[in-house]
PDB file of C-alpha atoms in Angstrom:
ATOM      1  CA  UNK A   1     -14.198  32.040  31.283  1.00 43.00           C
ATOM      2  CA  UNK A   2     -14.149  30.659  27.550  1.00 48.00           C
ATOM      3  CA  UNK A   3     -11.558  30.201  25.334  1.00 50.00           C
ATOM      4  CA  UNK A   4     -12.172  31.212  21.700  1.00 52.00           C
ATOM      5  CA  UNK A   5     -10.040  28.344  20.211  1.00 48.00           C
ATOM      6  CA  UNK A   6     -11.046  28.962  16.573  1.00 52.00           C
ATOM      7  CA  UNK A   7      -8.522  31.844  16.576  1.00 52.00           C
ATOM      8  CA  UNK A   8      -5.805  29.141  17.152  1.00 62.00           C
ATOM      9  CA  UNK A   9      -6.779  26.902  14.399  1.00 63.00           C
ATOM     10  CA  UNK A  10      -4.872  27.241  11.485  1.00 67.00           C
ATOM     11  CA  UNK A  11      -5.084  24.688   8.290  1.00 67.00           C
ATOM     12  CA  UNK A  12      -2.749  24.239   5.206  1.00 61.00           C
ATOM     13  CA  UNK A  13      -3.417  22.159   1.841  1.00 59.00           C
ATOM     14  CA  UNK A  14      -0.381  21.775   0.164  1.00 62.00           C
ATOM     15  CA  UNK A  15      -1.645  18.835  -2.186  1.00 56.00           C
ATOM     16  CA  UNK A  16      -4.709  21.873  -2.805  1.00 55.00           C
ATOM     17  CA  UNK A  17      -3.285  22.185  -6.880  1.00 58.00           C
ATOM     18  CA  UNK A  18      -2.797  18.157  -7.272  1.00 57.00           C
ATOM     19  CA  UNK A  19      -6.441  17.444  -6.311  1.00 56.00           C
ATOM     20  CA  UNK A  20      -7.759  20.400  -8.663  1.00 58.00           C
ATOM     21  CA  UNK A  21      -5.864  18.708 -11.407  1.00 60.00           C
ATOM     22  CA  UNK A  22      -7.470  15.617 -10.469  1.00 59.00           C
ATOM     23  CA  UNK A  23     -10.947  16.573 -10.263  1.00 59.00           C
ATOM     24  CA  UNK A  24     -10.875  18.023 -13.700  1.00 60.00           C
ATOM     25  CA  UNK A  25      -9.606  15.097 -15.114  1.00 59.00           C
ATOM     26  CA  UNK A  26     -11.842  12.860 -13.321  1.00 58.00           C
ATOM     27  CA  UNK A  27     -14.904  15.659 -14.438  1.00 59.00           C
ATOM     28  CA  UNK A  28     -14.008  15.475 -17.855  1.00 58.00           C
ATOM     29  CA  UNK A  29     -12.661  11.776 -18.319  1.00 61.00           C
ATOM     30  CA  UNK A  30     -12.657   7.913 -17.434  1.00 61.00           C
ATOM     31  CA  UNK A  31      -9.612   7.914 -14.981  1.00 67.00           C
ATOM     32  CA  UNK A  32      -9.802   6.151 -11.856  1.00 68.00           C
ATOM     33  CA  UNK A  33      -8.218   8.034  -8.406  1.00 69.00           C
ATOM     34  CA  UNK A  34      -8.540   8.276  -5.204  1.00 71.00           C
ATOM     35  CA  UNK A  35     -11.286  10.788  -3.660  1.00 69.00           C
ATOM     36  CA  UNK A  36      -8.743  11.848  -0.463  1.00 80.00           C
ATOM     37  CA  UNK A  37      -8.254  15.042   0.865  1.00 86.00           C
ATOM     38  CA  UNK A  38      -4.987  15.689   2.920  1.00 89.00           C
ATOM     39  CA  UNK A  39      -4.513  18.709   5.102  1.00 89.00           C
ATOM     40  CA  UNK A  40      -2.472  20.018   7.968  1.00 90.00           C
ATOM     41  CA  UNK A  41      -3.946  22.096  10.831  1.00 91.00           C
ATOM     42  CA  UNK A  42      -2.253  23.573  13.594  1.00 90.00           C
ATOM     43  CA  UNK A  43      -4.186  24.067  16.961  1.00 89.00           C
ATOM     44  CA  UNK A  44      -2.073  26.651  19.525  1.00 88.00           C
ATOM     45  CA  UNK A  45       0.726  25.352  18.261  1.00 85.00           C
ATOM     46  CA  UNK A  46       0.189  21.457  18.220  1.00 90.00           C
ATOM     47  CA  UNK A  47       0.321  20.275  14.448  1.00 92.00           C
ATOM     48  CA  UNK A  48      -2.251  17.450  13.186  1.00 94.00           C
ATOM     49  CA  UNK A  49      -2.931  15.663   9.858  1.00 93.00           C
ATOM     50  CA  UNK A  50      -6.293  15.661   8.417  1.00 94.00           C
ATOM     51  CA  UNK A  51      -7.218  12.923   5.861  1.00 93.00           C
ATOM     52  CA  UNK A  52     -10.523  13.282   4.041  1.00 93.00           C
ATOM     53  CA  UNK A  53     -11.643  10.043   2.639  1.00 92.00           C
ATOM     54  CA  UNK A  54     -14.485   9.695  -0.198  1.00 88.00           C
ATOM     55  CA  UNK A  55     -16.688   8.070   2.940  1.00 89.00           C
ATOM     56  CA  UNK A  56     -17.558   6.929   6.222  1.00 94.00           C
ATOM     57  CA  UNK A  57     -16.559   3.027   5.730  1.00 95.00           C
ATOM     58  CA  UNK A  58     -13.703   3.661   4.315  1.00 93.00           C
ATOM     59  CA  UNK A  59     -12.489   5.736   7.515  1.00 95.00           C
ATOM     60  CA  UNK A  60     -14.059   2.977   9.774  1.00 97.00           C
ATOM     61  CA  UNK A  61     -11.837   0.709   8.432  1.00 96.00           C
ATOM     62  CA  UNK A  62      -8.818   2.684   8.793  1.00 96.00           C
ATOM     63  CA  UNK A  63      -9.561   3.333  11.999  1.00 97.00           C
ATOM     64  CA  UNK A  64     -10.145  -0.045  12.901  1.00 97.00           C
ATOM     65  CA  UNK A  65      -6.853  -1.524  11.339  1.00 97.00           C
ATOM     66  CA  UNK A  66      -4.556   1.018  13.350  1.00 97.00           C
ATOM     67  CA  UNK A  67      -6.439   0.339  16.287  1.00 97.00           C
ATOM     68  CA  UNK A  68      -4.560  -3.203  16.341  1.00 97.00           C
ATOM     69  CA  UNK A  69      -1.199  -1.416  16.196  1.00 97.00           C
ATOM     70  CA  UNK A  70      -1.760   1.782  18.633  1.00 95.00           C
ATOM     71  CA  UNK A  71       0.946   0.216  21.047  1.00 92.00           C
ATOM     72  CA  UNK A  72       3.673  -0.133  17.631  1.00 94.00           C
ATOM     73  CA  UNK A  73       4.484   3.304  17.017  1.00 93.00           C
ATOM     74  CA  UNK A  74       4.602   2.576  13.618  1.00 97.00           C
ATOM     75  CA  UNK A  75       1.804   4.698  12.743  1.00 97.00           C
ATOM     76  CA  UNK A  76       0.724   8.390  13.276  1.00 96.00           C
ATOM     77  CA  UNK A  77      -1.786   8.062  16.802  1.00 96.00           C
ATOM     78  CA  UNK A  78      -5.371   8.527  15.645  1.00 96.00           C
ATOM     79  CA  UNK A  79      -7.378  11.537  17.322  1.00 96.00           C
ATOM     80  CA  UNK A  80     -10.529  11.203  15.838  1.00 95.00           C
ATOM     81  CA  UNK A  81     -12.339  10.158  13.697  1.00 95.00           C
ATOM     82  CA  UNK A  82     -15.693  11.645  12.530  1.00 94.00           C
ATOM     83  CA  UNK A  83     -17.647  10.388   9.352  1.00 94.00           C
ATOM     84  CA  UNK A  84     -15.190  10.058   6.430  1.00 94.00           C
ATOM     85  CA  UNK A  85     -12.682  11.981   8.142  1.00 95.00           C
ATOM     86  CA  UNK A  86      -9.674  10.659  10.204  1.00 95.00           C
ATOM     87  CA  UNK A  87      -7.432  13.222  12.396  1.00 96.00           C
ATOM     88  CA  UNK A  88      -3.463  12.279  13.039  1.00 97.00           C
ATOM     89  CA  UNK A  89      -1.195  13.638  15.465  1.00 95.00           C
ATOM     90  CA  UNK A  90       1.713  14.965  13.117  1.00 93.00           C
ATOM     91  CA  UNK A  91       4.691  12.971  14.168  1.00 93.00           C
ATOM     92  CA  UNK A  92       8.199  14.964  13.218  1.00 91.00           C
ATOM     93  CA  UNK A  93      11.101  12.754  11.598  1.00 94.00           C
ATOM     94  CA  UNK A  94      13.403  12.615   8.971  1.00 95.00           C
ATOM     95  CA  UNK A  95      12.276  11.748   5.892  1.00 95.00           C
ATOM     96  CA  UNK A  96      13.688   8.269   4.075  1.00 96.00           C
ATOM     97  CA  UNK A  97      14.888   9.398   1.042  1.00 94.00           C
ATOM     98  CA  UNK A  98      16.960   6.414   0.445  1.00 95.00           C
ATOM     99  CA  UNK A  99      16.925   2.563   0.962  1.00 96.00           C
ATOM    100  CA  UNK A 100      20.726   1.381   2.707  1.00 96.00           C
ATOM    101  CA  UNK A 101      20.975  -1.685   4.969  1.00 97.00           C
ATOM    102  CA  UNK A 102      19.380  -0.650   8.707  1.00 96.00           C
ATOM    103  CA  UNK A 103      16.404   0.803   7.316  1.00 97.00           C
ATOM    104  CA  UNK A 104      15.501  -2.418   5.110  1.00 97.00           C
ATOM    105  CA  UNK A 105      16.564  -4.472   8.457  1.00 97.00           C
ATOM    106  CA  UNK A 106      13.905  -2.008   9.883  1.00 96.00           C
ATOM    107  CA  UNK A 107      11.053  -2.546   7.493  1.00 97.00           C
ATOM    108  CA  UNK A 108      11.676  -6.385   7.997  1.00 98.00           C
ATOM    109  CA  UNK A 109      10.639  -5.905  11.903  1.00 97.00           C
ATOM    110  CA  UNK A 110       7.718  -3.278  10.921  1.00 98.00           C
ATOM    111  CA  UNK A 111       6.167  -6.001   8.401  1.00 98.00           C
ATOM    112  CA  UNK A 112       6.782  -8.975  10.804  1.00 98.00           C
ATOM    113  CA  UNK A 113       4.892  -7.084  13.080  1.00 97.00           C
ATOM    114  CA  UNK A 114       1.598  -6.684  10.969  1.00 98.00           C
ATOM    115  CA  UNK A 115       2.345 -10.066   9.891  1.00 98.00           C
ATOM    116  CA  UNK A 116       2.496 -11.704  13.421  1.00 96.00           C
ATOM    117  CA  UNK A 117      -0.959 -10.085  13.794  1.00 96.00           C
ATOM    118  CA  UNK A 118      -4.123 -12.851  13.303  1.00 93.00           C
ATOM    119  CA  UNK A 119      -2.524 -14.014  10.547  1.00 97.00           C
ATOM    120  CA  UNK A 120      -4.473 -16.910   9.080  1.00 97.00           C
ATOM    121  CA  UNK A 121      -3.487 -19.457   6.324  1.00 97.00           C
ATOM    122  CA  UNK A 122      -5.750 -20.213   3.588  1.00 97.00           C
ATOM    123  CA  UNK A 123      -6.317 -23.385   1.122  1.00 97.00           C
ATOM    124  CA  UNK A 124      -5.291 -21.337  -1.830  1.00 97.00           C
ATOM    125  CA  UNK A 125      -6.892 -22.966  -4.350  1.00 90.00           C
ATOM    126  CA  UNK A 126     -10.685 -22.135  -2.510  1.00 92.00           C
ATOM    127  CA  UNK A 127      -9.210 -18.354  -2.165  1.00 95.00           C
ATOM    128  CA  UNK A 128     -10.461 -15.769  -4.844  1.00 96.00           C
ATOM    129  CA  UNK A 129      -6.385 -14.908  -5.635  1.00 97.00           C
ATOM    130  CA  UNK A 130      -5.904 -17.414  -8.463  1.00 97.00           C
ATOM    131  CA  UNK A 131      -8.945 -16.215  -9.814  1.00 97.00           C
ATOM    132  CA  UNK A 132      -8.507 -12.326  -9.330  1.00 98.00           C
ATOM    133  CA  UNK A 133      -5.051 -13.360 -10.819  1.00 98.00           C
ATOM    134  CA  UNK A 134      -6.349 -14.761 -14.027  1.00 98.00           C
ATOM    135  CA  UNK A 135      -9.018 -12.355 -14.224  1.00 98.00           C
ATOM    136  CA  UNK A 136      -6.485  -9.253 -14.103  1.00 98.00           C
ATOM    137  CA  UNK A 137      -4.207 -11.675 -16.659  1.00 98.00           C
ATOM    138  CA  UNK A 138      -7.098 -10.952 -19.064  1.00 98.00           C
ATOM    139  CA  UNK A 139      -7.986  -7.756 -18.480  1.00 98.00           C
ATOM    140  CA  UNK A 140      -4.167  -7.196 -19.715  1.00 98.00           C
ATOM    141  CA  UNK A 141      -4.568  -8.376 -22.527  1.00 98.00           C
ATOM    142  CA  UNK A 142      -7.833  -6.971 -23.773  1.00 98.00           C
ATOM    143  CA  UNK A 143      -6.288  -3.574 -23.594  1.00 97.00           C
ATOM    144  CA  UNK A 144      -3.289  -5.306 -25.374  1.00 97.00           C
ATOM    145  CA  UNK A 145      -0.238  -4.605 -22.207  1.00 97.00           C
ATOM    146  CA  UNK A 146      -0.067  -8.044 -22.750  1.00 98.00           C
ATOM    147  CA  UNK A 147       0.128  -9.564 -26.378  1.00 97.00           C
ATOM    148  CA  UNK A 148      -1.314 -12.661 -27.263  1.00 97.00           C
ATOM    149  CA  UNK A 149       1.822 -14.806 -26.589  1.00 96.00           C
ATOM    150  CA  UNK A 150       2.827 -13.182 -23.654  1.00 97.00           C
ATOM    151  CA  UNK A 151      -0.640 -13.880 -22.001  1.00 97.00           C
ATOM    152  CA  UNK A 152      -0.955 -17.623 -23.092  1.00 97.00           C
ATOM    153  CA  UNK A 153       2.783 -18.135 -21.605  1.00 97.00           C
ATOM    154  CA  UNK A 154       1.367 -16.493 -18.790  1.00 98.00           C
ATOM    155  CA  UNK A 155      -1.973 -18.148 -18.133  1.00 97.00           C
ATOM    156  CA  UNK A 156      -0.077 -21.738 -18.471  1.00 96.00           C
ATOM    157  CA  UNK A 157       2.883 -20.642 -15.849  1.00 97.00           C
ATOM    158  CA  UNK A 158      -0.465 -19.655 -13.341  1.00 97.00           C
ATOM    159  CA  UNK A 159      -1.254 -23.450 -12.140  1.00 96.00           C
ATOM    160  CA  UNK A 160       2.422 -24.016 -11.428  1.00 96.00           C
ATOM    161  CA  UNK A 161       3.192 -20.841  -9.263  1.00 97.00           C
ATOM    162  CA  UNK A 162      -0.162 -21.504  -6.720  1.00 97.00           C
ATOM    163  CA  UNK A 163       0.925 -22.989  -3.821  1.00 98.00           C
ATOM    164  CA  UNK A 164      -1.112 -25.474  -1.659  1.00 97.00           C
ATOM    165  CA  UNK A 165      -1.470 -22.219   0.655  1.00 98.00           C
ATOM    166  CA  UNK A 166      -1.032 -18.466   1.704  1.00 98.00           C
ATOM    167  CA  UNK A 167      -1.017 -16.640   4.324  1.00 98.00           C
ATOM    168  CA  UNK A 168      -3.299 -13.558   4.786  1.00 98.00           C
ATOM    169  CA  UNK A 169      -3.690 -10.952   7.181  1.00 98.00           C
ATOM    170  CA  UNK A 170      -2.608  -7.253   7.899  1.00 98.00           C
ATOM    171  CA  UNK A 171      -0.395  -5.682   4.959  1.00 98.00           C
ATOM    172  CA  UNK A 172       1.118  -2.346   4.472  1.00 98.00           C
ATOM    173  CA  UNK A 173       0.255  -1.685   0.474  1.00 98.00           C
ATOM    174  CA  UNK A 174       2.105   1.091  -0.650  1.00 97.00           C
ATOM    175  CA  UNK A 175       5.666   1.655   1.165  1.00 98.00           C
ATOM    176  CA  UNK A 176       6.976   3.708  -1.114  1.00 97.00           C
ATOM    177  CA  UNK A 177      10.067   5.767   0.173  1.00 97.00           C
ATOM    178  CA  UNK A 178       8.127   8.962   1.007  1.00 96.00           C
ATOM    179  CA  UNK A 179       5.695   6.899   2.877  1.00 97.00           C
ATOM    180  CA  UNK A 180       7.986   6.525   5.825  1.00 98.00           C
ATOM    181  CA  UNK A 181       9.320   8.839   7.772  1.00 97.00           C
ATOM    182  CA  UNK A 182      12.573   7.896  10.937  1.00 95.00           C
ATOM    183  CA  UNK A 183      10.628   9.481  13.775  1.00 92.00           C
ATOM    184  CA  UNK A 184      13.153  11.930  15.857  1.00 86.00           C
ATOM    185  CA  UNK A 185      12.346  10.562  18.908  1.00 84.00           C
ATOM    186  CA  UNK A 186      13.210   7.025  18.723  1.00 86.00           C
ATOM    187  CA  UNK A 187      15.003   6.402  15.578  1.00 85.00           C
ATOM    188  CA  UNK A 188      12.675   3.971  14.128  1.00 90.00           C
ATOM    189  CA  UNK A 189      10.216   3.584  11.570  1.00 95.00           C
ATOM    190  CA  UNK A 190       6.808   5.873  11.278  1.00 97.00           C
ATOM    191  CA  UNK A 191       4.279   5.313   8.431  1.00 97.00           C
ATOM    192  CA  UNK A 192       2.546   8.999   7.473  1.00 94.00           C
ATOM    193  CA  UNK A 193      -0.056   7.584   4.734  1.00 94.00           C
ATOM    194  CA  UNK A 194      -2.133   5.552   6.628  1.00 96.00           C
ATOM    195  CA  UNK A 195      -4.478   4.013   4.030  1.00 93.00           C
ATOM    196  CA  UNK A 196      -2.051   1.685   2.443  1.00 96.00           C
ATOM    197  CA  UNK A 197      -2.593  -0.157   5.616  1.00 97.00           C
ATOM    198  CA  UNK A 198      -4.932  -3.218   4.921  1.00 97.00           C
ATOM    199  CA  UNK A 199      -6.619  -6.386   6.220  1.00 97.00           C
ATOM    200  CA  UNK A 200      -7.547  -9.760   5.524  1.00 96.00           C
ATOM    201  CA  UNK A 201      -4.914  -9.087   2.517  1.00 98.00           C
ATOM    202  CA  UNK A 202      -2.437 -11.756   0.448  1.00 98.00           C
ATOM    203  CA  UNK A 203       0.545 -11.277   2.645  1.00 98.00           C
ATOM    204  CA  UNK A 204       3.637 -10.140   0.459  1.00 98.00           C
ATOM    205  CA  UNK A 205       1.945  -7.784  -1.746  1.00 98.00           C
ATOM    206  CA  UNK A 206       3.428  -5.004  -0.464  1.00 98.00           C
ATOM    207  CA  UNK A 207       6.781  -6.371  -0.567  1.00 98.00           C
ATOM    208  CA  UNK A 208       6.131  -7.338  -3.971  1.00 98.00           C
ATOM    209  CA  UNK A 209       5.706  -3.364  -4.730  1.00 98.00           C
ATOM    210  CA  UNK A 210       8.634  -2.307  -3.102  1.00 98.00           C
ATOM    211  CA  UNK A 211      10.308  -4.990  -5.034  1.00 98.00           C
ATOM    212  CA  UNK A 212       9.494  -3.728  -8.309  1.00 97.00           C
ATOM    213  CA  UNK A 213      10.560   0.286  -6.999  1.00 96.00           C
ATOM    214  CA  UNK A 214      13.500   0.075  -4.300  1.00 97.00           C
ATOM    215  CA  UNK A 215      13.779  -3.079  -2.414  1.00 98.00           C
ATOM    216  CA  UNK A 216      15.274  -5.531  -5.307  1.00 96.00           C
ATOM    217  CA  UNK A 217      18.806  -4.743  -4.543  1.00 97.00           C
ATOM    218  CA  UNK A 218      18.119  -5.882  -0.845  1.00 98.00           C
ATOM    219  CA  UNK A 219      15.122  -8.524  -1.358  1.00 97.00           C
ATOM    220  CA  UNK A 220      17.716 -11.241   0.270  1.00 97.00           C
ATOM    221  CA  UNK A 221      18.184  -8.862   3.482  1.00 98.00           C
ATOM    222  CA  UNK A 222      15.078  -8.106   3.748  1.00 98.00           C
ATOM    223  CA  UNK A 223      13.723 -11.931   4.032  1.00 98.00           C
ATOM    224  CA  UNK A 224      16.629 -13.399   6.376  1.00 98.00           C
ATOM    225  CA  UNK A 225      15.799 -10.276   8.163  1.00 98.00           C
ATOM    226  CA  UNK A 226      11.877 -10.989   8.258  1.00 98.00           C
ATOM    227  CA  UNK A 227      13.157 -15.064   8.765  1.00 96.00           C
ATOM    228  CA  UNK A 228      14.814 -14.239  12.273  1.00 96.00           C
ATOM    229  CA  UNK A 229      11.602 -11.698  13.245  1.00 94.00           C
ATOM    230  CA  UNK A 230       9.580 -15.162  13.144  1.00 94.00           C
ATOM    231  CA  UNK A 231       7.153 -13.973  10.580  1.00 96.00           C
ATOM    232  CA  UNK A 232       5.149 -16.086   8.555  1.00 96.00           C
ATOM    233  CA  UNK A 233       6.911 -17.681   5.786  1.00 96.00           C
ATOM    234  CA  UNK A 234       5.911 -15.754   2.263  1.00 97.00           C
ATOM    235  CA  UNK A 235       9.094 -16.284   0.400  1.00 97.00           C
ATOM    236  CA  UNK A 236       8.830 -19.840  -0.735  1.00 96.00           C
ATOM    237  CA  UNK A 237       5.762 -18.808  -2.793  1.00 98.00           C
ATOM    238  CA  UNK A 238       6.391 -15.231  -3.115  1.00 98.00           C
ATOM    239  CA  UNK A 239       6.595 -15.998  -7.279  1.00 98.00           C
ATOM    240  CA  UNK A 240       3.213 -15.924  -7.000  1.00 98.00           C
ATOM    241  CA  UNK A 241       2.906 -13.346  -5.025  1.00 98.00           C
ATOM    242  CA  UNK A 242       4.953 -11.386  -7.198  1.00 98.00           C
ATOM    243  CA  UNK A 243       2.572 -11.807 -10.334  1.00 98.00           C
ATOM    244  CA  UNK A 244      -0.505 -11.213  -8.706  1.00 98.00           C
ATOM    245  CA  UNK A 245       1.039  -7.771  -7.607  1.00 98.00           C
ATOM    246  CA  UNK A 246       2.062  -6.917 -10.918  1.00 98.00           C
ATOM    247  CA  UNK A 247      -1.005  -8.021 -12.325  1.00 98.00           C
ATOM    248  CA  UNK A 248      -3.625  -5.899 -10.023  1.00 98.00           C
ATOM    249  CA  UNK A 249      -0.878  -3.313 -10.118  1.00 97.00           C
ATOM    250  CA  UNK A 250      -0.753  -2.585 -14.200  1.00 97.00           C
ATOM    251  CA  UNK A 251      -4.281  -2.830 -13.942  1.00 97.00           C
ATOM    252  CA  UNK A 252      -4.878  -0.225 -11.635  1.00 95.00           C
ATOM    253  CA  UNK A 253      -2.244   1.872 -13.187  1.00 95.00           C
ATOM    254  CA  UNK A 254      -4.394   1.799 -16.549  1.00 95.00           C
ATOM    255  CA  UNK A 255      -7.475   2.968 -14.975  1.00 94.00           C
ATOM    256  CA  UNK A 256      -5.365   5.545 -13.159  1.00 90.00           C
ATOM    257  CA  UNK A 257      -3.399   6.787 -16.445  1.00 90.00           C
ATOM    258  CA  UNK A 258      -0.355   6.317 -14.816  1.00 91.00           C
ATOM    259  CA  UNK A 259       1.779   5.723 -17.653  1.00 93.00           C
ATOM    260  CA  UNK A 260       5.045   5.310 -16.442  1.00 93.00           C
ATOM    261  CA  UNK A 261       4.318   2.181 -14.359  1.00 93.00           C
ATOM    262  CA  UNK A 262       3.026   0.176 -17.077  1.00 96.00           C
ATOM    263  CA  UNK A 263       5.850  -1.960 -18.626  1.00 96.00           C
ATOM    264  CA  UNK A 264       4.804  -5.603 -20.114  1.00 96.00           C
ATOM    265  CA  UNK A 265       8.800  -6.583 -19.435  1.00 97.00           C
ATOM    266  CA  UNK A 266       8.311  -6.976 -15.521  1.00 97.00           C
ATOM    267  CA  UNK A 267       6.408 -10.102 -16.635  1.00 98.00           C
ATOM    268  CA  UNK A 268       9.267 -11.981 -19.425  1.00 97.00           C
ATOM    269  CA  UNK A 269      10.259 -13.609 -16.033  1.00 96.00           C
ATOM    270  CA  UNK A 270       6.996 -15.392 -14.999  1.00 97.00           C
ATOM    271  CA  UNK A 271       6.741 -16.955 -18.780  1.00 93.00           C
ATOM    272  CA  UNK A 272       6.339 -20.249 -18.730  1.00 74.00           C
ATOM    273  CA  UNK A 273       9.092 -21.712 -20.648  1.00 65.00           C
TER     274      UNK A 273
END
C-alpha cells in the first residue's frame, strides 16, 4: 500500500510581495540584495522552513557551519539540504520583541558558544581587516557619506585602533531582534535566519551591529556576561571592531539602498582628535 503524500504537502510564501518588489528593482536598477527565497510547508501536519539560496555553495556552507552546532539548540535542526536549497524543522517560540536583562545575559552564552568554537587568533596586521577597513573608508568617501575631513580624521585614527591581534572564528552576523525567537520548550534562545551564521569571521562584528540597533544600553552586561562564559576576549579591541562594522555596514547599505541606515554621525566618535 502507498501513501500519496503530495496531498499532505502544503506551502506558504508570506515574504511572496517583498521579493516581487525586489526583483523589479533589481531588473530595472543597480541595487544590491540578497537572491533568498523563504517559504513554509506543512507535511501532515509537521511544519518546516524552506530557504532558497541564489546557489549550491552558498547552502553548502550553511549547512556546514550548523553542522558544528547541531548539539546547541540554538539553531533550527537542518533536514536537508539539496542544491541551493536548505530545509528547517520549524521550531515554535515566542518571539523577542524586546531587549531586557536575561535575554542579553542569554545572547552572551549563545555567542560564547560560537566563539569557544576553533577559534583562532590572527597577527592582525598580516590579516586582510585593516585593509578591507581602509578600503571601505574610501569607498565612503567617493560616494561622499564621508566628507573629506571626516575621512582624513578617520584614515589617521586607523593605525592606532589595530591591535597586535584578533580573534576569528564562527560569528552570528545579523541578530537583529526578529532574528531570535525563546523556543517554548526550553526557554532559551533559537536563531530562525540561519544565514547570518558565518565562519572564519572577525569575531565581534555581530556585536558591533547589535550595538549600533539594540544592545548599547546593555553593551557592559553583555561583556561581563560573555567575560564569565570564558569566551575569547574581543572587548579590549572591540574599537576596532566597531569601525570596521560600520564601515562594511554603510557600504553595503549603499549598494542595498537602504537609506535609513546610512548616518556619517556613528563615526564623530572614531575621529582622531
Amino acid at each position: 500500500m502507498t501513501t500519496n503524500c503530495k496531498q499532505s504537502i502544503q506551502q506558504s510564501s508570506p515574504f511572496l510581495l517583498k521579493r516581487v518588489k525586489y526583483f523589479i528593482s533589481r531588473l530595472f536598477g543597480a541595487r544590491l540584495q540578497k537572491a533568498k527565497g523563504i517559504h513554509f510547508v506543512t507535511v501532515n501536519g509537521c511544519q518546516f522552513k524552506r530557504l532558497i539560496l541564489c546557489d549550491s555553495f552558498l547552502s553548502s556552507e550553511i549547512e556546514q557551519h550548523l553542522s558544528s552546532f547541531v548539539d546547541s539548540d540554538y539553531f533550527p535542526p537542518l533536514i536537508a539540504r539539496y542544491e541551493h536549497e536548505l530545509w528547517l524543522e520549524y521550531v515554535e517560540g515566542d518571539p523577542v520583541r524586546s531587549a531586557d536583562e536575561p535575554f542579553v545575559r542569554n545572547l552572551a552564552e549563545f555567542y560564547s558558544t560560537l566563539y569557544g568554537k576553533s577559534p583562532q587568533l590572527l597577527n592582525t596586521k598580516e590579516s586582510l581587516f585593516p585593509g578591507q577597513l581602509l578600503q571601505n573608508l574610501r569607498f565612503l568617501h567617493q560616494i561622499d557619506i564621508l566628507p573629506q575631513a571626516a575621512y582624513q580624521d578617520l584614515q589617521a585614527a586607523v593605525p592606532d585602533l589595530v591591535p597586535d591581534q584578533v580573534w576569528v572564528g564562527f560569528e552570528y552576523t545579523d541578530p537583529v531582534l526578529k532574528n531570535f525567537i525563546l523556543r517554548a520548550d526550553t526557554g532559551r534562545i533559537c536563531v530562525v535566519d540561519v544565514d547570518g551564521l558565518a565562519g572564519n569571521e572577525l569575531l565581534g562584528i555581530g556585536v558591533a551591529k547589535a550595538c549600533v540597533r539594540w544592545l548599547g544600553p546593555y553593551q557592559s552586561l553583555f561583556f561581563s556576561s560573555l567575560a564569565q562564559q570564558g569566551a575569547p576576549d574581543i572587548q579590549k579591541y572591540f574599537s576596532f571592531v566597531e569601525l570596521y562594522f560600520l564601515a562594511k555596514w554603510m557600504k553595503r547599505a549603499f549598494l542595498e539602498h537602504d537609506w535609513k541606515v546610512i548616518d556619517s554621525a556613528l563615526f564623530e566618535r572614531f575621529r582622531h582628535p
